[in-house]
mmCIF file of C-alpha atoms and ligand atoms in Angstrom:
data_model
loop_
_atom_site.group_PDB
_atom_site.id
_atom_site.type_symbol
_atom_site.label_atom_id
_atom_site.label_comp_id
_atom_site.label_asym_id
_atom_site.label_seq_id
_atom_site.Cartn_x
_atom_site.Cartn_y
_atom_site.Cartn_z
ATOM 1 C CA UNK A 259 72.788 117.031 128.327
ATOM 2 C CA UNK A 260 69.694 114.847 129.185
ATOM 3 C CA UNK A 261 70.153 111.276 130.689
ATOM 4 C CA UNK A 262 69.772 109.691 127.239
ATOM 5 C CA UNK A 263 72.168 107.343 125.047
ATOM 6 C CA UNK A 264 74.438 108.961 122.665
ATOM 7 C CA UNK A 265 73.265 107.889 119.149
ATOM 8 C CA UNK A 266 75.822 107.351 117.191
ATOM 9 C CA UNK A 267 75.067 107.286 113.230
ATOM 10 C CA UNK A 268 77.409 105.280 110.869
ATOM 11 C CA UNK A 269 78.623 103.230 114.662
ATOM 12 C CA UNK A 270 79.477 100.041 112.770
ATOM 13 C CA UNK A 271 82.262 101.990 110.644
ATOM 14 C CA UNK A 272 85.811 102.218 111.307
ATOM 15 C CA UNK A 273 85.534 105.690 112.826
ATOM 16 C CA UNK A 274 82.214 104.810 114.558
ATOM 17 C CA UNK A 275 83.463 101.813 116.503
ATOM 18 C CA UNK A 276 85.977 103.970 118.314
ATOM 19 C CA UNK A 277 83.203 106.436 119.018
ATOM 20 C CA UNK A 278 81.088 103.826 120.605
ATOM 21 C CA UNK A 279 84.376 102.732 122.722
ATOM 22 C CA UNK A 280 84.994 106.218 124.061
ATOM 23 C CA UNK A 281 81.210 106.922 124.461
ATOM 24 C CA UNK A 282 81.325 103.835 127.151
ATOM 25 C CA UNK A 283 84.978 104.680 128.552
ATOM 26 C CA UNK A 284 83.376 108.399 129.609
ATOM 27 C CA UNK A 285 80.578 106.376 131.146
ATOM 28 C CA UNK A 286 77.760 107.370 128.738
ATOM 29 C CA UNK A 287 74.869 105.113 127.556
ATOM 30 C CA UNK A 288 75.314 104.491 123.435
ATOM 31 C CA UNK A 289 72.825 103.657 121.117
ATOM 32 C CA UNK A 290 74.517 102.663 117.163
ATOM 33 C CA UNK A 291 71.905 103.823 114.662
ATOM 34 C CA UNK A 292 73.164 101.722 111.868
ATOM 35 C CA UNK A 293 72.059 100.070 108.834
ATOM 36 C CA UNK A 294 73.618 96.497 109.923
ATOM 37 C CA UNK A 295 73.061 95.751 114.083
ATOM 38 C CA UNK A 296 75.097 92.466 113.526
ATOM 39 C CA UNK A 297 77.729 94.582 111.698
ATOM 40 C CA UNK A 298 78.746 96.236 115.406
ATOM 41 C CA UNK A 299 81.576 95.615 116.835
ATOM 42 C CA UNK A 300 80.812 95.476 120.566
ATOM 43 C CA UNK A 301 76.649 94.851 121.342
ATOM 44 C CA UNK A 302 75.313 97.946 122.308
ATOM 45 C CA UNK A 303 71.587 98.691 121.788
ATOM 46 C CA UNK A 304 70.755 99.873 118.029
ATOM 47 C CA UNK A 305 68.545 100.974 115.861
ATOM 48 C CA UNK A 306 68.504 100.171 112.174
ATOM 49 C CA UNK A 307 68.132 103.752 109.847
ATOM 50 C CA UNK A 308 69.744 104.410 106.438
ATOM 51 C CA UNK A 309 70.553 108.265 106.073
ATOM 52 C CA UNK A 310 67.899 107.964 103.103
ATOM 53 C CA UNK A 311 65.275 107.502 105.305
ATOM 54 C CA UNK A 312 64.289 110.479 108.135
ATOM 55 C CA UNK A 313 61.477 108.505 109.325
ATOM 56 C CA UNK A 314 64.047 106.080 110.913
ATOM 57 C CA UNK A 315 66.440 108.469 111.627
ATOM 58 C CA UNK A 316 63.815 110.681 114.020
ATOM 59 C CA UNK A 317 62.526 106.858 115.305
ATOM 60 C CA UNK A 318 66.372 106.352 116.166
ATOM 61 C CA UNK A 319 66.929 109.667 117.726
ATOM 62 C CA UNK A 320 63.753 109.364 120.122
ATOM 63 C CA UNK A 321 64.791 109.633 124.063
ATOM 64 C CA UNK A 322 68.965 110.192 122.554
ATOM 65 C CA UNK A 323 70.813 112.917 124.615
ATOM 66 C CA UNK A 324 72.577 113.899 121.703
ATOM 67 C CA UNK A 325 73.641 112.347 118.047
ATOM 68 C CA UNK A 326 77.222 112.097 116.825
ATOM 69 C CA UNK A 327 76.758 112.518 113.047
ATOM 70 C CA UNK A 328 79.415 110.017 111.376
ATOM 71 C CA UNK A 329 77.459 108.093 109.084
ATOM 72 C CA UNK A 330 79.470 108.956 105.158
ATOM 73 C CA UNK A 331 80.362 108.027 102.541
ATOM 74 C CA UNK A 332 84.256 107.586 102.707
ATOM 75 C CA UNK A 333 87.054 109.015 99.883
ATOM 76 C CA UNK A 334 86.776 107.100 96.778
ATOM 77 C CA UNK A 335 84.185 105.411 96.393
ATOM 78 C CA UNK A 336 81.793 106.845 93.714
ATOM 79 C CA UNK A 337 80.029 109.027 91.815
ATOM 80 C CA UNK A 338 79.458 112.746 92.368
ATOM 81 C CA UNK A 339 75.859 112.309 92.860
ATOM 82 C CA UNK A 340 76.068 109.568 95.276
ATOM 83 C CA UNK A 341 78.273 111.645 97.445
ATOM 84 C CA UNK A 342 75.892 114.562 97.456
ATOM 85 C CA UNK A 343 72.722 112.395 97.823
ATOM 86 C CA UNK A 344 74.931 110.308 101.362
ATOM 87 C CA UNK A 345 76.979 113.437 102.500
ATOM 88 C CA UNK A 346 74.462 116.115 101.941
ATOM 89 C CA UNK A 347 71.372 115.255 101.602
ATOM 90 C CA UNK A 348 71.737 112.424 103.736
ATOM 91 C CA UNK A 349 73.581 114.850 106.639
ATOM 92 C CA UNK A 350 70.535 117.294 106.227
ATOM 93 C CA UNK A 351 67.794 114.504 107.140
ATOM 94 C CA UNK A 352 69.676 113.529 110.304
ATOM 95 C CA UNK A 353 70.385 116.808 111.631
ATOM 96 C CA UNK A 354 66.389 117.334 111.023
ATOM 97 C CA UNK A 355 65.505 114.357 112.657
ATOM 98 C CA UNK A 356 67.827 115.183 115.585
ATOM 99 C CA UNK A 357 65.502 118.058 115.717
ATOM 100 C CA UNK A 358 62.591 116.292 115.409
ATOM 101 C CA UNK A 359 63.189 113.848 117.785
ATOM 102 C CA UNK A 360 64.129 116.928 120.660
ATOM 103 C CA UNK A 361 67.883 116.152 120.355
ATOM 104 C CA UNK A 362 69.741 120.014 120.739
ATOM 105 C CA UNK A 363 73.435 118.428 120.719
ATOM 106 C CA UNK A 364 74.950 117.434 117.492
ATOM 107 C CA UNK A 365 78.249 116.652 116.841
ATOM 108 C CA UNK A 366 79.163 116.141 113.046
ATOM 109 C CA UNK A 367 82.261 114.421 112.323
ATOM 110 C CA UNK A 368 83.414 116.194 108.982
ATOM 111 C CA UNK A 369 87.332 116.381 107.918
ATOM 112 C CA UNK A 370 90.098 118.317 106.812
ATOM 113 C CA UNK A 371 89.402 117.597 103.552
ATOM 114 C CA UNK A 372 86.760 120.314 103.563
ATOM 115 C CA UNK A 373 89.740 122.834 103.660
ATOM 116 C CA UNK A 374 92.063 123.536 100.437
ATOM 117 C CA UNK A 375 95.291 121.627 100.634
ATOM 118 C CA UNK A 376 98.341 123.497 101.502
ATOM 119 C CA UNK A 377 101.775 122.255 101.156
ATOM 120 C CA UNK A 378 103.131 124.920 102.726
ATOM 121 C CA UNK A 379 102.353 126.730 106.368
ATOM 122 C CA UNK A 380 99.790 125.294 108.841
ATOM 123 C CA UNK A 381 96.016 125.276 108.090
ATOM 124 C CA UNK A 382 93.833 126.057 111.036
ATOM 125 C CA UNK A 383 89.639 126.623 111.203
ATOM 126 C CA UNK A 384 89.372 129.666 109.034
ATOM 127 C CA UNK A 385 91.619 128.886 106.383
ATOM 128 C CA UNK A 386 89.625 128.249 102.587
ATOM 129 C CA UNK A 387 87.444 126.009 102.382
ATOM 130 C CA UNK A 388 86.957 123.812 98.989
ATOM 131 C CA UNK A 389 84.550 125.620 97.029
ATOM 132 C CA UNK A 390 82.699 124.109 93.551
ATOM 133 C CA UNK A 391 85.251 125.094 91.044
ATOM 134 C CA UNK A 392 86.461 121.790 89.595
ATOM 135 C CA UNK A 393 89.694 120.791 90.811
ATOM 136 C CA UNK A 394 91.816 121.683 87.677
ATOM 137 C CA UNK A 395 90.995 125.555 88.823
ATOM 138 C CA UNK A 396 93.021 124.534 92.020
ATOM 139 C CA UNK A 397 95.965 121.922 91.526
ATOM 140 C CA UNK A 398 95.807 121.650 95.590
ATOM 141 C CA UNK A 399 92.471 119.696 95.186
ATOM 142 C CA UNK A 400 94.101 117.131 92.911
ATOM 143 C CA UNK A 401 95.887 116.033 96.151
ATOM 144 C CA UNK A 402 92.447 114.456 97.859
ATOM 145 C CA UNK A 403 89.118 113.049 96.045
ATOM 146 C CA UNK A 404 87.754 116.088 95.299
ATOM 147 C CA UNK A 405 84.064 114.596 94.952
ATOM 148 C CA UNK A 406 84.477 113.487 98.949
ATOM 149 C CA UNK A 407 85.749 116.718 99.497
ATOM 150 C CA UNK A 408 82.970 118.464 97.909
ATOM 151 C CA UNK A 409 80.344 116.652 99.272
ATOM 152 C CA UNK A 410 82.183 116.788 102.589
ATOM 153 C CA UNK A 411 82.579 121.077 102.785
ATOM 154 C CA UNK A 412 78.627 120.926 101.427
ATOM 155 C CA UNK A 413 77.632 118.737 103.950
ATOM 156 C CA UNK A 414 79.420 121.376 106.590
ATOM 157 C CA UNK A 415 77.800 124.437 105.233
ATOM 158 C CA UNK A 416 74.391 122.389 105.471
ATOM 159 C CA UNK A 417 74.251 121.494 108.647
ATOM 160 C CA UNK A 418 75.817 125.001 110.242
ATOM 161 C CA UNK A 419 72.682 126.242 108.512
ATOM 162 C CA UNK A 420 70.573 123.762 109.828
ATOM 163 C CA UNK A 421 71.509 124.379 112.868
ATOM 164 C CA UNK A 422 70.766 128.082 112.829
ATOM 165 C CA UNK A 423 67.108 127.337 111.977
ATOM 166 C CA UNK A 424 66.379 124.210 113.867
ATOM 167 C CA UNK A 425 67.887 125.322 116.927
ATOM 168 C CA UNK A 426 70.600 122.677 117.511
ATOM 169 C CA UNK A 427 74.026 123.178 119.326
ATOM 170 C CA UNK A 428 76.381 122.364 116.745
ATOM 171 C CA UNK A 429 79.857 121.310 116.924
ATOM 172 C CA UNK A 430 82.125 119.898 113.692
ATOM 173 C CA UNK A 431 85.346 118.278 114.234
ATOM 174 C CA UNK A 432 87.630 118.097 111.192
ATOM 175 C CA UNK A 433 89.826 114.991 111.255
ATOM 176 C CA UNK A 434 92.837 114.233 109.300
ATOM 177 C CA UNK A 435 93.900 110.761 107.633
ATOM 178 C CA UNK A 436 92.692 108.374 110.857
ATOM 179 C CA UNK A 437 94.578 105.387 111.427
ATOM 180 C CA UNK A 438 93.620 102.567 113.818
ATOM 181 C CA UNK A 439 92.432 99.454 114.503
ATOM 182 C CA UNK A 440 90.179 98.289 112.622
ATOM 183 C CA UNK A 441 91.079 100.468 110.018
ATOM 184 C CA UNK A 442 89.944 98.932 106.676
ATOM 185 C CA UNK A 443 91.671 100.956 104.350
ATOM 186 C CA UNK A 444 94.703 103.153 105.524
ATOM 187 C CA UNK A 445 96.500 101.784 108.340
ATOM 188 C CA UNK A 446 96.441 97.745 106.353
ATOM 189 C CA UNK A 447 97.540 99.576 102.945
ATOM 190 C CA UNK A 448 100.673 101.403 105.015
ATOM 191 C CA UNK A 449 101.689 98.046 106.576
ATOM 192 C CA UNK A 450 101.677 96.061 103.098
ATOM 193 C CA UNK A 451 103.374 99.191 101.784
ATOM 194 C CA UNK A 452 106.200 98.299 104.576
ATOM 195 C CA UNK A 453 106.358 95.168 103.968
ATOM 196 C CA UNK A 454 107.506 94.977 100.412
ATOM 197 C CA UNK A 455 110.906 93.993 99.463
ATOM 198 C CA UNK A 456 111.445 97.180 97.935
ATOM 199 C CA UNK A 457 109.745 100.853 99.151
ATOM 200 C CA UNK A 458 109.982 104.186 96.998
ATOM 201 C CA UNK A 459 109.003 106.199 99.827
ATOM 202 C CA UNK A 460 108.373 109.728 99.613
ATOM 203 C CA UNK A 461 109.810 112.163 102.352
ATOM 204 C CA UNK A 462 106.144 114.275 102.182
ATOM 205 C CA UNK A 463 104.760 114.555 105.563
ATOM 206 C CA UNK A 464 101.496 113.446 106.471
ATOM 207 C CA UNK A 465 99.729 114.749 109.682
ATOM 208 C CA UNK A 466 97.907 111.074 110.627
ATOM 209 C CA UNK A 467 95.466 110.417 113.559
ATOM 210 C CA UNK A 468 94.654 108.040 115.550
ATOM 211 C CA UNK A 469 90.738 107.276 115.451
ATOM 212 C CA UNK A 470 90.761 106.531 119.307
ATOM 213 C CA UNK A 471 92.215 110.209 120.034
ATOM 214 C CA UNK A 472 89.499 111.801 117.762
ATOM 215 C CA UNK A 473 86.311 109.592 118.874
ATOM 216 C CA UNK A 474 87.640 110.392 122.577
ATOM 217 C CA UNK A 475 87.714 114.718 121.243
ATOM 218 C CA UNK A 476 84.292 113.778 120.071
ATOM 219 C CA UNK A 477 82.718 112.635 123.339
ATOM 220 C CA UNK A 478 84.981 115.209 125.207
ATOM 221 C CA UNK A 479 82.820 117.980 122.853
ATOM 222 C CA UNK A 480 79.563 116.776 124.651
ATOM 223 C CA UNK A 481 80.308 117.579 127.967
ATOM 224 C CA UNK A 482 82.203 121.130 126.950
ATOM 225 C CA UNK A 483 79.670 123.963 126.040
ATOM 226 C CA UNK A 484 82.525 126.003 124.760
ATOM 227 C CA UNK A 485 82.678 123.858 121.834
ATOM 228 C CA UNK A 486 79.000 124.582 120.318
ATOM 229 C CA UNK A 487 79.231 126.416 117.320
ATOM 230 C CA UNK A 488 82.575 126.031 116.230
ATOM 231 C CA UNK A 489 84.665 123.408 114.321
ATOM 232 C CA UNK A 490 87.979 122.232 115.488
ATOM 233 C CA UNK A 491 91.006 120.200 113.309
ATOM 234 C CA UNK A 492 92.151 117.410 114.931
ATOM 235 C CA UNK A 493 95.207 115.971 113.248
ATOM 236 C CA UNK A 494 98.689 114.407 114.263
ATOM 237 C CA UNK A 495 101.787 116.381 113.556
ATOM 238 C CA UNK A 496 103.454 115.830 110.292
ATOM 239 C CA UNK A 497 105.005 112.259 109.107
ATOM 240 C CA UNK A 498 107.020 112.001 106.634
ATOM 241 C CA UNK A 499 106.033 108.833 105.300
ATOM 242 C CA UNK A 500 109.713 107.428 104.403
ATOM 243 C CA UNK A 501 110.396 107.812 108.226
ATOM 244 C CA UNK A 502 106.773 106.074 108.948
ATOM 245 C CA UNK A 503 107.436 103.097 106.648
ATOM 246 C CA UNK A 504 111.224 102.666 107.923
ATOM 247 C CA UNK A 505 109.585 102.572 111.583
ATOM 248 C CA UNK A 506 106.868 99.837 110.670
ATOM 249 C CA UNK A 507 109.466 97.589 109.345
ATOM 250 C CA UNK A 508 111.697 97.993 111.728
ATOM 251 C CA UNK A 509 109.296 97.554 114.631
ATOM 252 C CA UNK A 510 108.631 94.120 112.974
ATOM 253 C CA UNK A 511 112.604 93.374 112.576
ATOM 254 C CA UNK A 512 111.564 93.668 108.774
ATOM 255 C CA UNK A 513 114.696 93.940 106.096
ATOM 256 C CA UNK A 514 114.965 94.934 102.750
ATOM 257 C CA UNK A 515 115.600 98.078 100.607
ATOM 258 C CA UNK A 516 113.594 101.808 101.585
ATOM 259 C CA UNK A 517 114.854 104.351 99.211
ATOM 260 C CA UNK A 518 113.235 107.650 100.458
ATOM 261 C CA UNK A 519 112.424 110.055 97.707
ATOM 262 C CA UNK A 520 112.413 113.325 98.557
ATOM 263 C CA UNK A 521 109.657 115.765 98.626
ATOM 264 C CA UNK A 522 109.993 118.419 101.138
ATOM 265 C CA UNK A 523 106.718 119.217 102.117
ATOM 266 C CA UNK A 524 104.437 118.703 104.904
ATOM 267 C CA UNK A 525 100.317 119.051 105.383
ATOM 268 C CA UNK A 526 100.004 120.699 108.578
ATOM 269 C CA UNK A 527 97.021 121.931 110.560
ATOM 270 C CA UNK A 528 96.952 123.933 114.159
ATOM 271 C CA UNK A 529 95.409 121.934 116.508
ATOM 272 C CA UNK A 530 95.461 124.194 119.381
ATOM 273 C CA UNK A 531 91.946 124.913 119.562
ATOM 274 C CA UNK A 532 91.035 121.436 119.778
ATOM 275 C CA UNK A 533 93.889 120.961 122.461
ATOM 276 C CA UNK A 534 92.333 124.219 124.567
ATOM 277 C CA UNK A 535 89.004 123.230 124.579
ATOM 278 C CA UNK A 536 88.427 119.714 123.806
ATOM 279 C CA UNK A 537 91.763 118.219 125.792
ATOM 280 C CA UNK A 538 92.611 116.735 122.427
ATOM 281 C CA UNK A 539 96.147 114.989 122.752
ATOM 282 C CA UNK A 540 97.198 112.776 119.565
ATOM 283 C CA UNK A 541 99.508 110.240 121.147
ATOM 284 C CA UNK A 542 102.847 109.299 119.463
ATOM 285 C CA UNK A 543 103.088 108.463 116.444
ATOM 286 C CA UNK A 544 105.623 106.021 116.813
ATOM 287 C CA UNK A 545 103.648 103.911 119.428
ATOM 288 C CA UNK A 546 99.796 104.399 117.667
ATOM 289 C CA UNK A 547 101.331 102.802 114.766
ATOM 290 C CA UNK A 548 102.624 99.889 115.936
ATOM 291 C CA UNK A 549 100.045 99.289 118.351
ATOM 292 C CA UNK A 550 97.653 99.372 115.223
ATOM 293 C CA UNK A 551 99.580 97.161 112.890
ATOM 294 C CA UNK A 552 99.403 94.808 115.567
ATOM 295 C CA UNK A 553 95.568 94.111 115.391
ATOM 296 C CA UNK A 554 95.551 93.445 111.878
ATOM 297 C CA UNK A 555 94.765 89.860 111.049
ATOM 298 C CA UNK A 556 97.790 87.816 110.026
ATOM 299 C CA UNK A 557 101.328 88.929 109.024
ATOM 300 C CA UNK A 558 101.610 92.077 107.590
ATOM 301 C CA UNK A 559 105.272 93.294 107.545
ATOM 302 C CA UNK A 560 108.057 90.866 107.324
ATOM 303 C CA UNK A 561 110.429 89.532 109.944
HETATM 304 N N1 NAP B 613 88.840 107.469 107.705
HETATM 305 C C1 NAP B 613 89.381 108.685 107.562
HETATM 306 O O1 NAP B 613 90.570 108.832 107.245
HETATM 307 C C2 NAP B 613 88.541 109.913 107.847
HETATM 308 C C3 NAP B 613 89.205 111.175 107.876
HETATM 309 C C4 NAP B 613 88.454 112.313 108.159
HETATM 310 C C5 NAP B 613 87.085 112.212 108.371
HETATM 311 N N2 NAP B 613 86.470 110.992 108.291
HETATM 312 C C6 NAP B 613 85.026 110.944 108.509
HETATM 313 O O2 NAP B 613 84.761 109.991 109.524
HETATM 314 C C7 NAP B 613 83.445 109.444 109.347
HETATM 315 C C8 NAP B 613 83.514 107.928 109.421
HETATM 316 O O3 NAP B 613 84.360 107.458 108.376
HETATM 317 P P1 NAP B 613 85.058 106.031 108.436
HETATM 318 O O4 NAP B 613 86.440 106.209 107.967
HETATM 319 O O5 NAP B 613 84.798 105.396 109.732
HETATM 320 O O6 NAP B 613 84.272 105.287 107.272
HETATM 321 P P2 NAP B 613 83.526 103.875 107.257
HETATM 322 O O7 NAP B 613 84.305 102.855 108.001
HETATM 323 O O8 NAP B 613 83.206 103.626 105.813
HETATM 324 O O9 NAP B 613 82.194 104.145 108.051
HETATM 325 C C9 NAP B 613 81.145 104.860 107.478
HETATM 326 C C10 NAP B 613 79.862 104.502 108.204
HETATM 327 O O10 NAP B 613 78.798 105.242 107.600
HETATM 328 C C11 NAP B 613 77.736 104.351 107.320
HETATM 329 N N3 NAP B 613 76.957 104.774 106.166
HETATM 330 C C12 NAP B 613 77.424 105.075 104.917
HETATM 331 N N4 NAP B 613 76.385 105.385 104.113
HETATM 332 C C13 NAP B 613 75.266 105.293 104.873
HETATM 333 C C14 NAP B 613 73.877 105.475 104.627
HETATM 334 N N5 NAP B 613 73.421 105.825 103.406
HETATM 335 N N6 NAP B 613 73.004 105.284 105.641
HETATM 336 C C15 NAP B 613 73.430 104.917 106.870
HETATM 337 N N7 NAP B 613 74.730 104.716 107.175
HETATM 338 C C16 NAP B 613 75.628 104.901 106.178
HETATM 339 C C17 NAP B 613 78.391 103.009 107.044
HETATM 340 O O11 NAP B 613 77.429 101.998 107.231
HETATM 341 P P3 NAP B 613 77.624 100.493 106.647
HETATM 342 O O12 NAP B 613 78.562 99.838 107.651
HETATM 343 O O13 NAP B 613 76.242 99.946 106.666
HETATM 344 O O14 NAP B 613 78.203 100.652 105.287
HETATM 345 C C18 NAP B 613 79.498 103.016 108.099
HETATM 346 O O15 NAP B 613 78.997 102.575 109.333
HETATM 347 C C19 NAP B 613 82.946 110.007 108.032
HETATM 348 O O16 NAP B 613 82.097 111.101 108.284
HETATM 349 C C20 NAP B 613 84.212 110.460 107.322
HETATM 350 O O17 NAP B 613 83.953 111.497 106.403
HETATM 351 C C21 NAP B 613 87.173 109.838 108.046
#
C-alpha cells in the first residue's frame, strides 16, 4: 500500500465513523469522501462526492492508498430503483474511479444480507446468494428487505467483476446487524424496546455486531494480502433477543414484565475465515451492548 490516506466513501454514516476511528487507531492517514464534510464526526480531511457523480469520486480518490467502499443505501428506505441506481450503479462508478484515480486496493463493505436466510445450520462465504426471483419464490427472503438485499448481492457481483477488468485487489466483508454507537437505527430501537413496561420478546437468535469490531476487520484487510479476492462474514454469535432485552434492562436496574416467546431458531454464520485471516474478534455481547446504550442521548431504559 502507497503512503496515501485511506478514502473512506459514505465516512459520515454510522458504519463509516467507526471506519474513520480504526483507520486513525492503526495509524493510517483518512480522507472521508462524503456528501456532507460538516456531517463528520471527528475532522479529518474530506472531499465532497455523491456516488452519482464519478467525476468527484476519481477527484476524491486522487493520491488515496486505497478506498473503503461503504457509501449505501441502508435497509428500508425506498424504492427498488433507487437501490439499484445507489447500490449498483452507484458501487460501479466508485470502484471505476478507484481505478481511475490509480487506487489497486478496494475494500467494499457489503453484508450478510446478500446470502439467503437460513434458520437453521451456519451460513459461511459460499452458501446461496439472493438471486432475482421475488421473495415470495423464497419465504427466507421475507425475513430481510429484499430490495436492500437485492441491490446489495448486485452490487457484490458488480464490483468482483469490476475488479477482474480494472485490475483492482478486491476484498468484501459481509457484516451482520451492526450495533454501536452512534447507531441511528438498531441499537436506539433495541433500548426503547427494553424499556417498555411490557416486552413480547421472541427467543430467535440474532448474530449482532459491533461496528467498531468490523471497521477495525476492515482496516486489518488492508495490511493482509491474503484477504484480496475473497469475502469474509463478520457477525457476532447468536442472541436470542429475549435474553438481549432482559440484559439491557437489567444493566439499567430496569423493572417490569419480559414474557419471552419462543421461537427456537438462530441466524448463524462461520466466522472463522474472518478470525484466520483478518484477526476478527467480536467482543461480548453482553459488554458491547451496554457500552452502546450508554452513548445514546438521554434515558433510554428505565431505572
Ligand atoms: N447498519 C447495518 O446493520 C449494516 C449491516 C451490514 C452491512 N451494512 C453496510 O454498511 C455500510 C454503511 O451502512 P450504515 O449502517 O453505516 O448506514 P448509514 O449510516 O446510512 O451510512 C450510509 C452512508 O452512505 C452515504 N451515502 C448514501 N447514499 C449516498 C450517495 N448517493 N452518495 C454518496 N454517499 C451516499 C451516506 O451519506 P449521507 O450521510 O450524506 O446520507 C452515509 O454516509 C453500507 O454499505 C451497508 O450496506 C450495514
Amino acid at each position: 500500500m502507497t503512503a496515501g490516506p485511506v478514502a473512506i466513501t459514505g465516512a459520515s454514516g454510522f458504519l463509516g465513523s467507526h471506519l474513520v476511528d480504526a483507520a486513525l487507531e492503526a495509524g493510517l492517514p483518512v480522507r472521508g469522501v462524503v456528501r456532507r464534510p460538516e456531517a463528520l464526526h471527528r475532522a479529518v480531511p474530506a472531499a465532497r462526492a455523491d456516488l452519482a457523480d464519478e467525476a468527484a469520486l476519481t477527484r476524491a480518490f486522487e493520491g488515496a492508498s486505497a478506498v473503503i467502499a461503504n457509501a449505501a443505501l441502508g435497509s428500508w428506505q425506498g424504492p427498488l430503483s433507487r437501490y439499484l441506481e445507489v447500490n449498483v450503479d452507484g458501487l460501479g462508478r466508485t470502484l471505476r474511479a478507484a481505478a481511475a484515480a490509480g487506487v489497486r486496493r478496494v475494500v467494499l463493505i457489503s453484508t450478510v444480507a446478500v446470502h439467503r436466510t437460513r434458520l437453521w445450520g451456519a451460513v459461511d462465504e459460499g452458501s446461496p446468494l439472493v438471486g432475482d426471483a421475488r421473495p415470495w419464490a423464497n419465504p427466507s427472503d421475507l425475513t430481510t428487505d429484499w430490495r436492500y438485499a437485492l441491490s446489495k448481492a448486485r452490487g457484490e457481483a458488480l464490483a468482483w467483476r469490476l475488479a477482474e477488468e480494472l485490475g483492482l485487489d478486491l476484498t468484501a466483508l459481509r457484516p451482520g446487524p451492526v450495533y454501536g454507537p452512534r447507531d441511528p437505527k438498531l441499537t436506539p430501537a433495541m433500548c426503547r424496546r427494553a424499556a417498555a413496561p411490557v416486552v413480547w420478546a421472541p427467543t430467535l437468535a440474532i448474530p449482532f455486531v459491533h461496528a467498531a469490531d468490523v471497521a477495525r476487520a476492515a482496516v486489518a484487510a488492508l495490511s493482509r494480502p491474503q484477504s484480496r479476492g475473497r469475502a469474509f462474514l463478520l457477525a457476532g454469535p447468536p442472541v436470542p433477543l429475549s435474553q438481549l432485552l432482559a440484559h439491557l434492562r437489567r444493566a439499567q436496574g430496569g423493572a417490569g414484565l419480559l414474557l419471552p416467546v419462543p421461537l427456537p431458531l438462530a441466524v448463524r454464520y462461520d466466522t472463522r475465515a474472518a478470525a484466520q485471516v483478518l484477526g476478527f474478534a467480536p467482543r461480548p455481547w453482553t459488554e458491547g451492548w451496554v457500552d452502546a446504550a450508554a452513548t445514546l442521548p438521554g434515558p433510554t431504559l428505565p431505572g
